PDB file of C-alpha atoms in Angstrom:
ATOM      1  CA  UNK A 927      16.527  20.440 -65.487  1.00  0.00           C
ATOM      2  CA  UNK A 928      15.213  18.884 -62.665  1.00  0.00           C
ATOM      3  CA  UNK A 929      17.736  18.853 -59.510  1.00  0.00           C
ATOM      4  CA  UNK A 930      19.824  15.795 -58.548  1.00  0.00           C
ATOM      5  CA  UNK A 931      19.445  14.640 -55.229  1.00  0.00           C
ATOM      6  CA  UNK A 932      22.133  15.422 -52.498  1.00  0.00           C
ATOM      7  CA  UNK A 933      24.003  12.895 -51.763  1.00  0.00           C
ATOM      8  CA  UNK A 934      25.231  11.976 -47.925  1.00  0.00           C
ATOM      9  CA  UNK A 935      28.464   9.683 -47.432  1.00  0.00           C
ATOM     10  CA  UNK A 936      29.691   8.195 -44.233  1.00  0.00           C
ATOM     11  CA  UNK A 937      32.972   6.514 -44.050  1.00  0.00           C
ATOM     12  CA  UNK A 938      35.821   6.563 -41.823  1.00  0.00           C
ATOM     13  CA  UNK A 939      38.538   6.592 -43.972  1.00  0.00           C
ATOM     14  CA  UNK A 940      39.137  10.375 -45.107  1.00  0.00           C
ATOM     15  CA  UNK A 941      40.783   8.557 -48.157  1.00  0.00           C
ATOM     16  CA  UNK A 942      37.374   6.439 -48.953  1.00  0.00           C
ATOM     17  CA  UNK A 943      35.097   9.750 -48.156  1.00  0.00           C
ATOM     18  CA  UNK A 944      37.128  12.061 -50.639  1.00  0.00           C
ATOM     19  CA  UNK A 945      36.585   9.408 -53.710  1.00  0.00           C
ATOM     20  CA  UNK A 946      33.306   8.270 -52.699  1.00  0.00           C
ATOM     21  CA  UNK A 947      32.477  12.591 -52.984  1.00  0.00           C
ATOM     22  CA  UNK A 948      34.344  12.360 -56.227  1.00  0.00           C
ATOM     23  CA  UNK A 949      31.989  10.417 -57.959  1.00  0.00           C
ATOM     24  CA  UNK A 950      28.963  12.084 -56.582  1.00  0.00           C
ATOM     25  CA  UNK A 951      30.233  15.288 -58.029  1.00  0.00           C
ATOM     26  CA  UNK A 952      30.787  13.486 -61.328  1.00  0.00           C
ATOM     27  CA  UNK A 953      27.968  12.423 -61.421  1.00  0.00           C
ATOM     28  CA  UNK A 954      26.249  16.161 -60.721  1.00  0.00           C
ATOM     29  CA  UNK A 955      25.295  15.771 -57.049  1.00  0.00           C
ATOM     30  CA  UNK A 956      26.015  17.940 -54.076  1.00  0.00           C
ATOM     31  CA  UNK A 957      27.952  15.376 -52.085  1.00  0.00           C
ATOM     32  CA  UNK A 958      28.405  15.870 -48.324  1.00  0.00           C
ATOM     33  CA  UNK A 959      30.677  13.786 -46.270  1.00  0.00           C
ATOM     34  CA  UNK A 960      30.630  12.531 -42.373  1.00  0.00           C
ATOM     35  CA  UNK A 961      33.660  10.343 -40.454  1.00  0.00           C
ATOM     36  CA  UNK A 962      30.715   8.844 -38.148  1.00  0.00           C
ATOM     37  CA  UNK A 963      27.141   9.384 -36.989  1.00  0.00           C
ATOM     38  CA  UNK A 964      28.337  11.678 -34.814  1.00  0.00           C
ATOM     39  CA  UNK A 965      29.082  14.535 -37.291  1.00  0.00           C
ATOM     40  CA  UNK A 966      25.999  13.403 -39.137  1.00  0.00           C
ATOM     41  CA  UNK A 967      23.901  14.528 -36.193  1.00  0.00           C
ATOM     42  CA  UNK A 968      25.482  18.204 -35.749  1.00  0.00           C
ATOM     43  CA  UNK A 969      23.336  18.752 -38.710  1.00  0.00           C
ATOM     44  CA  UNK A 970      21.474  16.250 -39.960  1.00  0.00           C
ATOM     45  CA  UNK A 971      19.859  16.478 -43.548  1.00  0.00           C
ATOM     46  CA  UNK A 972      16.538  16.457 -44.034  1.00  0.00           C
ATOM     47  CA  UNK A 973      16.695  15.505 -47.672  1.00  0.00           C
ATOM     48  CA  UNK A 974      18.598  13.390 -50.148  1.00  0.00           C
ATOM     49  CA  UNK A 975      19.818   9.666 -49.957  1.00  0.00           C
ATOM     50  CA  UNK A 976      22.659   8.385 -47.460  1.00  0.00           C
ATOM     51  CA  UNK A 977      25.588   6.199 -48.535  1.00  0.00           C
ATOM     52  CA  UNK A 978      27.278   4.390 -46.021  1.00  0.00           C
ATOM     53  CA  UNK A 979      30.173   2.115 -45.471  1.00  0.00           C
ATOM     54  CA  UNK A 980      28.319  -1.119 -44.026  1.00  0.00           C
ATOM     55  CA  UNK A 981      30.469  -1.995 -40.903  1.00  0.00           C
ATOM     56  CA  UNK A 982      29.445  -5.429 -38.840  1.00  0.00           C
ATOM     57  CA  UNK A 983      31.565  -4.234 -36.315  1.00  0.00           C
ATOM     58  CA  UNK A 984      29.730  -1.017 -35.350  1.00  0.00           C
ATOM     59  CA  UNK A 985      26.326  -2.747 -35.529  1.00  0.00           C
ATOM     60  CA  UNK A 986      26.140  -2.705 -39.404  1.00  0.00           C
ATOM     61  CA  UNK A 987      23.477  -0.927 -41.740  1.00  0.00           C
ATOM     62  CA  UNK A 988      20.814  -2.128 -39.049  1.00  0.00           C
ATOM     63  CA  UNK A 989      22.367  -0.360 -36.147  1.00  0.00           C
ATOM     64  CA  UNK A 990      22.851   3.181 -38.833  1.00  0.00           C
ATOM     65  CA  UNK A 991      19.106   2.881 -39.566  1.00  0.00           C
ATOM     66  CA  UNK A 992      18.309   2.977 -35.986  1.00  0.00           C
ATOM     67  CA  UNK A 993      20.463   5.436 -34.844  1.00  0.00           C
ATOM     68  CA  UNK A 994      19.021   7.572 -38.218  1.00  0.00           C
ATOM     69  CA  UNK A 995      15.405   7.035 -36.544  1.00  0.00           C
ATOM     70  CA  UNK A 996      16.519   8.566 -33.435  1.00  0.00           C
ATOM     71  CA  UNK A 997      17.088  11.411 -34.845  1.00  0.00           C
ATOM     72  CA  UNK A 998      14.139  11.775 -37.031  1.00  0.00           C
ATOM     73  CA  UNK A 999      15.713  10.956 -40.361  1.00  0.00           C
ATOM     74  CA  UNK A1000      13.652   9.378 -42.977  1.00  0.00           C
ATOM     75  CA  UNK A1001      15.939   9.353 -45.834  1.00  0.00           C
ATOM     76  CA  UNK A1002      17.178   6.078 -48.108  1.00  0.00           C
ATOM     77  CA  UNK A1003      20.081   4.490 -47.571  1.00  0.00           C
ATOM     78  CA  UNK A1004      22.675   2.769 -49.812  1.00  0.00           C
ATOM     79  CA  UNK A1005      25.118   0.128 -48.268  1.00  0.00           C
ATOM     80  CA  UNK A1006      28.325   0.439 -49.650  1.00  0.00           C
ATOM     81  CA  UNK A1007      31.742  -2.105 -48.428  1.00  0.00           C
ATOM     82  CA  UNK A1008      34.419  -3.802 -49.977  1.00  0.00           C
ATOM     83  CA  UNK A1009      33.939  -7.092 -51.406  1.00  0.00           C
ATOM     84  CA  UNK A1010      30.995  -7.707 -49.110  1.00  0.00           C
ATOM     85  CA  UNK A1011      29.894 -11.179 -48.216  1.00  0.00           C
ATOM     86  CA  UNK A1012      26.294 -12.315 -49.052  1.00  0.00           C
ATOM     87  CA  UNK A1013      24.748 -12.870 -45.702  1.00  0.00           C
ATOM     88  CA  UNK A1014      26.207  -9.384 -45.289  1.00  0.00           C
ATOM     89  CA  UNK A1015      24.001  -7.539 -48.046  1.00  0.00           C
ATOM     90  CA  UNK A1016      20.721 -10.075 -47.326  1.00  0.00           C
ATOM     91  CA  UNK A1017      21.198  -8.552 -43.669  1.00  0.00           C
ATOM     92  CA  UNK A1018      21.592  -4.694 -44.947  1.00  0.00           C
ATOM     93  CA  UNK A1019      18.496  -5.408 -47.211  1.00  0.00           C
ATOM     94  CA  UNK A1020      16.435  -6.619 -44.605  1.00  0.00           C
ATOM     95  CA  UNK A1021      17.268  -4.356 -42.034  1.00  0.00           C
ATOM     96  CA  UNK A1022      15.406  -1.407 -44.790  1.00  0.00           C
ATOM     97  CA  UNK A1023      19.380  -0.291 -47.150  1.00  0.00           C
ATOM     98  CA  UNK A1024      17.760   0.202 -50.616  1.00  0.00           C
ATOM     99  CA  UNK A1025      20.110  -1.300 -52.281  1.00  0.00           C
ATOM    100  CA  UNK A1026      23.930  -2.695 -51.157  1.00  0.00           C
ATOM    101  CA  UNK A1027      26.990  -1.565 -53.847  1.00  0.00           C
ATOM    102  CA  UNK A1028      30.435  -2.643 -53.910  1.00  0.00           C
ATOM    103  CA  UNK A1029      33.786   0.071 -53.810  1.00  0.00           C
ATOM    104  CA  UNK A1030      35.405   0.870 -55.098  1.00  0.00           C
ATOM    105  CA  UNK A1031      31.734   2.912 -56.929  1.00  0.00           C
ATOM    106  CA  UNK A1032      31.109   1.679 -60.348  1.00  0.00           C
ATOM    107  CA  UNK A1033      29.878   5.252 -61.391  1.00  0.00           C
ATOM    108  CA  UNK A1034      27.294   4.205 -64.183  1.00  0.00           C
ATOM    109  CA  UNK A1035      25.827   1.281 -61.531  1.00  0.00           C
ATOM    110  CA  UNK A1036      25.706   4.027 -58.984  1.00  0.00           C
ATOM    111  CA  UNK A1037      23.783   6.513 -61.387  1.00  0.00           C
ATOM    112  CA  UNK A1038      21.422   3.608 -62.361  1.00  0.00           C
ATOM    113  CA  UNK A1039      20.912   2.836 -58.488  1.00  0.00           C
ATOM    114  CA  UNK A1040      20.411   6.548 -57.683  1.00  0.00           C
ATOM    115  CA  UNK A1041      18.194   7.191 -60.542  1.00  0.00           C
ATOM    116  CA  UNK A1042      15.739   4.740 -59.422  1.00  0.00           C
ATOM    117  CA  UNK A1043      16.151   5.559 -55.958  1.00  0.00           C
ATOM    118  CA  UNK A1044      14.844   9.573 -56.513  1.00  0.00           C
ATOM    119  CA  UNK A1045      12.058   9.169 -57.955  1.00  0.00           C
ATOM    120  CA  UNK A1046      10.064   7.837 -54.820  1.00  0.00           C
ATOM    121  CA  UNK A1047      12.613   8.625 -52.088  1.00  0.00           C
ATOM    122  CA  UNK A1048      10.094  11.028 -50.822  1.00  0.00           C
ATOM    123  CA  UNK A1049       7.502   8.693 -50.612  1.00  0.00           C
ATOM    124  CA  UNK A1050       9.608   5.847 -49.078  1.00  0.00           C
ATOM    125  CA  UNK A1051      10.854   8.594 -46.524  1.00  0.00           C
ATOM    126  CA  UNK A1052       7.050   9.148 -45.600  1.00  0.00           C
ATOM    127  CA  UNK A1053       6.431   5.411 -45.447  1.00  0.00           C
ATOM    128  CA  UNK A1054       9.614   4.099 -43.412  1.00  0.00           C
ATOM    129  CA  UNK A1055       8.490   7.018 -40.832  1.00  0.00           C
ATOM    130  CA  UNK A1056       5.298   5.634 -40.326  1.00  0.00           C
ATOM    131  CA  UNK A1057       6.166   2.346 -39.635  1.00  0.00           C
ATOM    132  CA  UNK A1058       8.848   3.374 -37.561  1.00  0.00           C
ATOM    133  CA  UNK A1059       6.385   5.249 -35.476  1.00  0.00           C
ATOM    134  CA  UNK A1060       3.416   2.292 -35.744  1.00  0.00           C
ATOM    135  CA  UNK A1061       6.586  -0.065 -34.183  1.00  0.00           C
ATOM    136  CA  UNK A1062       7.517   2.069 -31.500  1.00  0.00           C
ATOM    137  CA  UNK A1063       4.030   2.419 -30.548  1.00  0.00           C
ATOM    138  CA  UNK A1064       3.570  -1.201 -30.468  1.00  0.00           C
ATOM    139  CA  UNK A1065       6.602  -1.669 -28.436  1.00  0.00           C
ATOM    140  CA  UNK A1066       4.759  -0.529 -25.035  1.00  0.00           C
ATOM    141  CA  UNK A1067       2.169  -2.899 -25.617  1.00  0.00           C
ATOM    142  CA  UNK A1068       2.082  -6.230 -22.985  1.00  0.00           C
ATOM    143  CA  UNK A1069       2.509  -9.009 -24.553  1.00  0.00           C
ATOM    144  CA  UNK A1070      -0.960 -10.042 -23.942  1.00  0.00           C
ATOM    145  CA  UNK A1071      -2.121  -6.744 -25.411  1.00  0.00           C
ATOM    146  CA  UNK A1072       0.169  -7.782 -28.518  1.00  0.00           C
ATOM    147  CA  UNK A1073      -1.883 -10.437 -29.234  1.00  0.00           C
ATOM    148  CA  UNK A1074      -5.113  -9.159 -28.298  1.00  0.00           C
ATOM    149  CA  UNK A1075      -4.318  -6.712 -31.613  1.00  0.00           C
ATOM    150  CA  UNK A1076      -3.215  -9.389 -33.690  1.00  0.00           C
ATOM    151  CA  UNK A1077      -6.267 -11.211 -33.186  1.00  0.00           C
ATOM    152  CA  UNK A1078      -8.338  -8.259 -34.072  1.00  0.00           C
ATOM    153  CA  UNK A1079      -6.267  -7.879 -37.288  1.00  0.00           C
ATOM    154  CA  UNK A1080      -7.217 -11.077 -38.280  1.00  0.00           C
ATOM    155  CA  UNK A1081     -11.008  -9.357 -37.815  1.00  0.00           C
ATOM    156  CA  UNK A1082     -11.456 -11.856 -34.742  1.00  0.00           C
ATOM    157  CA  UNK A1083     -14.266 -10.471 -32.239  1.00  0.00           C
ATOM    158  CA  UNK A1084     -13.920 -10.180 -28.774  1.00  0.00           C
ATOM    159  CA  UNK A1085     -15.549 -13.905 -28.537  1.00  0.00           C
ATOM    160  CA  UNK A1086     -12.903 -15.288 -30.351  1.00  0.00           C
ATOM    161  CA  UNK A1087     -10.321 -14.001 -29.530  1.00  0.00           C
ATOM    162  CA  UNK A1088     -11.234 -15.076 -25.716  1.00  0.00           C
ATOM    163  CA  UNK A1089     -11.213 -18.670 -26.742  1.00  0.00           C
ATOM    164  CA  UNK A1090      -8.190 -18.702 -28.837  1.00  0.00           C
ATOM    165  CA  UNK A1091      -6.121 -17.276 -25.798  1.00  0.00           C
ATOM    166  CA  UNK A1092      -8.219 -19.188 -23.445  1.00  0.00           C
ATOM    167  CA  UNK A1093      -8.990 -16.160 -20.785  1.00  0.00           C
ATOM    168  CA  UNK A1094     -13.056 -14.593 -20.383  1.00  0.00           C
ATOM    169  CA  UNK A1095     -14.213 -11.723 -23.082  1.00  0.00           C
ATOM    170  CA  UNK A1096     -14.357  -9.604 -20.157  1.00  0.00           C
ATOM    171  CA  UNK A1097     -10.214  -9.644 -20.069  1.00  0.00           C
ATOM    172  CA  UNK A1098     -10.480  -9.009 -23.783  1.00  0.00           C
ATOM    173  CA  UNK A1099     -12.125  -6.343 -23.150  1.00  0.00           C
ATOM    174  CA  UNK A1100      -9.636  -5.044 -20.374  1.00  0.00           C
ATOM    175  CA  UNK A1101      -6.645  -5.886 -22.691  1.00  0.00           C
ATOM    176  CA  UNK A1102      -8.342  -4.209 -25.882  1.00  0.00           C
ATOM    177  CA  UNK A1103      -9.115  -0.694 -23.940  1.00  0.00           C
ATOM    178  CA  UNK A1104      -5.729  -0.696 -22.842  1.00  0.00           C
ATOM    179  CA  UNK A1105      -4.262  -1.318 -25.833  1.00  0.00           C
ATOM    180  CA  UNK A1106      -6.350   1.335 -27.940  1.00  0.00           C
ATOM    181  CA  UNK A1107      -5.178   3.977 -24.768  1.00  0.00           C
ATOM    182  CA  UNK A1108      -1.476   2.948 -25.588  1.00  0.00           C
ATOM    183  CA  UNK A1109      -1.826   3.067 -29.026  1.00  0.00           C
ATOM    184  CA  UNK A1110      -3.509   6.143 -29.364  1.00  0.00           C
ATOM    185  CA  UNK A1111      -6.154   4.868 -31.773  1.00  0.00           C
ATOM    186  CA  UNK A1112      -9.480   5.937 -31.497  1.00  0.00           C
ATOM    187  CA  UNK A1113     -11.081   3.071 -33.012  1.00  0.00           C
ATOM    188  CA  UNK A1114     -10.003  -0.574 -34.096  1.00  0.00           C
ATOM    189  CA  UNK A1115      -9.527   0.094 -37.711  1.00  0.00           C
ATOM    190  CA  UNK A1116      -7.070   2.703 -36.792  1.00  0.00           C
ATOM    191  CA  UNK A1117      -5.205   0.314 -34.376  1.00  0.00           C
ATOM    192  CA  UNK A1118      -5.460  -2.299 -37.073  1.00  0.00           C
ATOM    193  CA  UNK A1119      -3.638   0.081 -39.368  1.00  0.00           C
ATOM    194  CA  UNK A1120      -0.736   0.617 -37.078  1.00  0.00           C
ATOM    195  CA  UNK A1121      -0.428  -3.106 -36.510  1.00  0.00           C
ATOM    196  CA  UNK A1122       0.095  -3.253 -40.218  1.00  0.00           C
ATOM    197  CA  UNK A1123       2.238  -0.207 -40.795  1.00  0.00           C
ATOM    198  CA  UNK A1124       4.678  -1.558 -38.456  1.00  0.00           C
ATOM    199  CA  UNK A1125       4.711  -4.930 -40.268  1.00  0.00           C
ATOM    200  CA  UNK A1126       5.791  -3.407 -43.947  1.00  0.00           C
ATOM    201  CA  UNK A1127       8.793  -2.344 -44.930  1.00  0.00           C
ATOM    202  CA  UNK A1128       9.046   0.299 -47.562  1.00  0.00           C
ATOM    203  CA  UNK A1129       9.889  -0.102 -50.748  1.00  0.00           C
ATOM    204  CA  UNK A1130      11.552   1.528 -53.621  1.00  0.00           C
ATOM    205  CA  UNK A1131       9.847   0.052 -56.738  1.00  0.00           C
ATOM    206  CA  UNK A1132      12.803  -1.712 -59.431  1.00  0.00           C
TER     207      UNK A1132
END
């Protein structure tokens, strides 16, 4: 028998946390539970998929991704809140939750959502790191820079590009060598590959 994934809950409520672990177990996973991010961190898994209470006050599921980044964790993530507004699970969605459940858990909606979820979390793990890594590279690029690589994206050559941002193909030049050095990229296919990592957000195919 092939083994379940682990399962990772974060809630605040000790209350929520113990029947959120109950179903995990009934379901056959190792279930692990954290009050915060904080406890999370002290050892943070390295495999498995994360439920977690979706919170607008603390940032919400975008501000739990982050923080997950940070730390080098690649894993999926399930929203999970009480009666939770639409705008609320279009925002979790967006900002890269898998999928957004309401609790109490229905346990055979959960076991559908978690069976899907395993069989490519490894390969969304692999993907969300990339583009993670692709936007954080992009991030110390000058604005100028920015656009230089958008251009070239587009497969625009240095001529081009000069007249669509109305400066000489000289600066172009400047801006492109600069923005290869930043980007680490040894050649413009590579940078035009980070510019497009950075740009997609995994997904887990329905």
């Amino acid at each position: 028998m092939t083994r379940k994934a682990s399962l990772h809950f974060i809630d605040s409520s000790s209350r929520h946390r113990a029947e959120l672990a109950r179903v995990g177990f009934s379901l056959g996973h190792h279930s692990e539970v954290y009050g915060d991010m904080s406890e999370l961190s002290v050892h943070p898994p390295r495999e498995g998929i994360i439920i977690a209470r979706d919170i607008a006050e603390e940032g919400g599921v975008a501000m739990l991704l982050e923080r997950l980044s940070r730390l080098g964790i690649w894993l999926p993530l399930i929203a999970v809140d009480f009666q939770p507004r639409p705008g609320r699970i279009v925002e979790a969605i967006k900002a890269g939750a898998l999928d957004y459940l309401s609790l109490p858990l229905d346990p055979e909606r959960f076991a559908r959502c978690l069976t899907r979820i395993e069989k490519e979390a490894e390969v969304f793990g692999a993907q969300r790191r990339r583009m993670i890594e692709a936007r954080d590279r992009i991030a110390s690029l000058s604005q100028r820079e920015r656009e230089v690589l958008d251009w070239l994206a587009e497969g625009s050559s240095n001529k081009v590009i000069a007249r669509e941002l109305d400066i000489s193909p000289r600066t172009v030049e400047i801006h492109r060598a600069n923005m290869m050095s930043k980007l680490g990229a040894r050649h413009s296919a590579e940078a035009v590959r980070l510019n497009l990592e950075a740009k997609l957000e995994p997904r887990i195919r329905a």
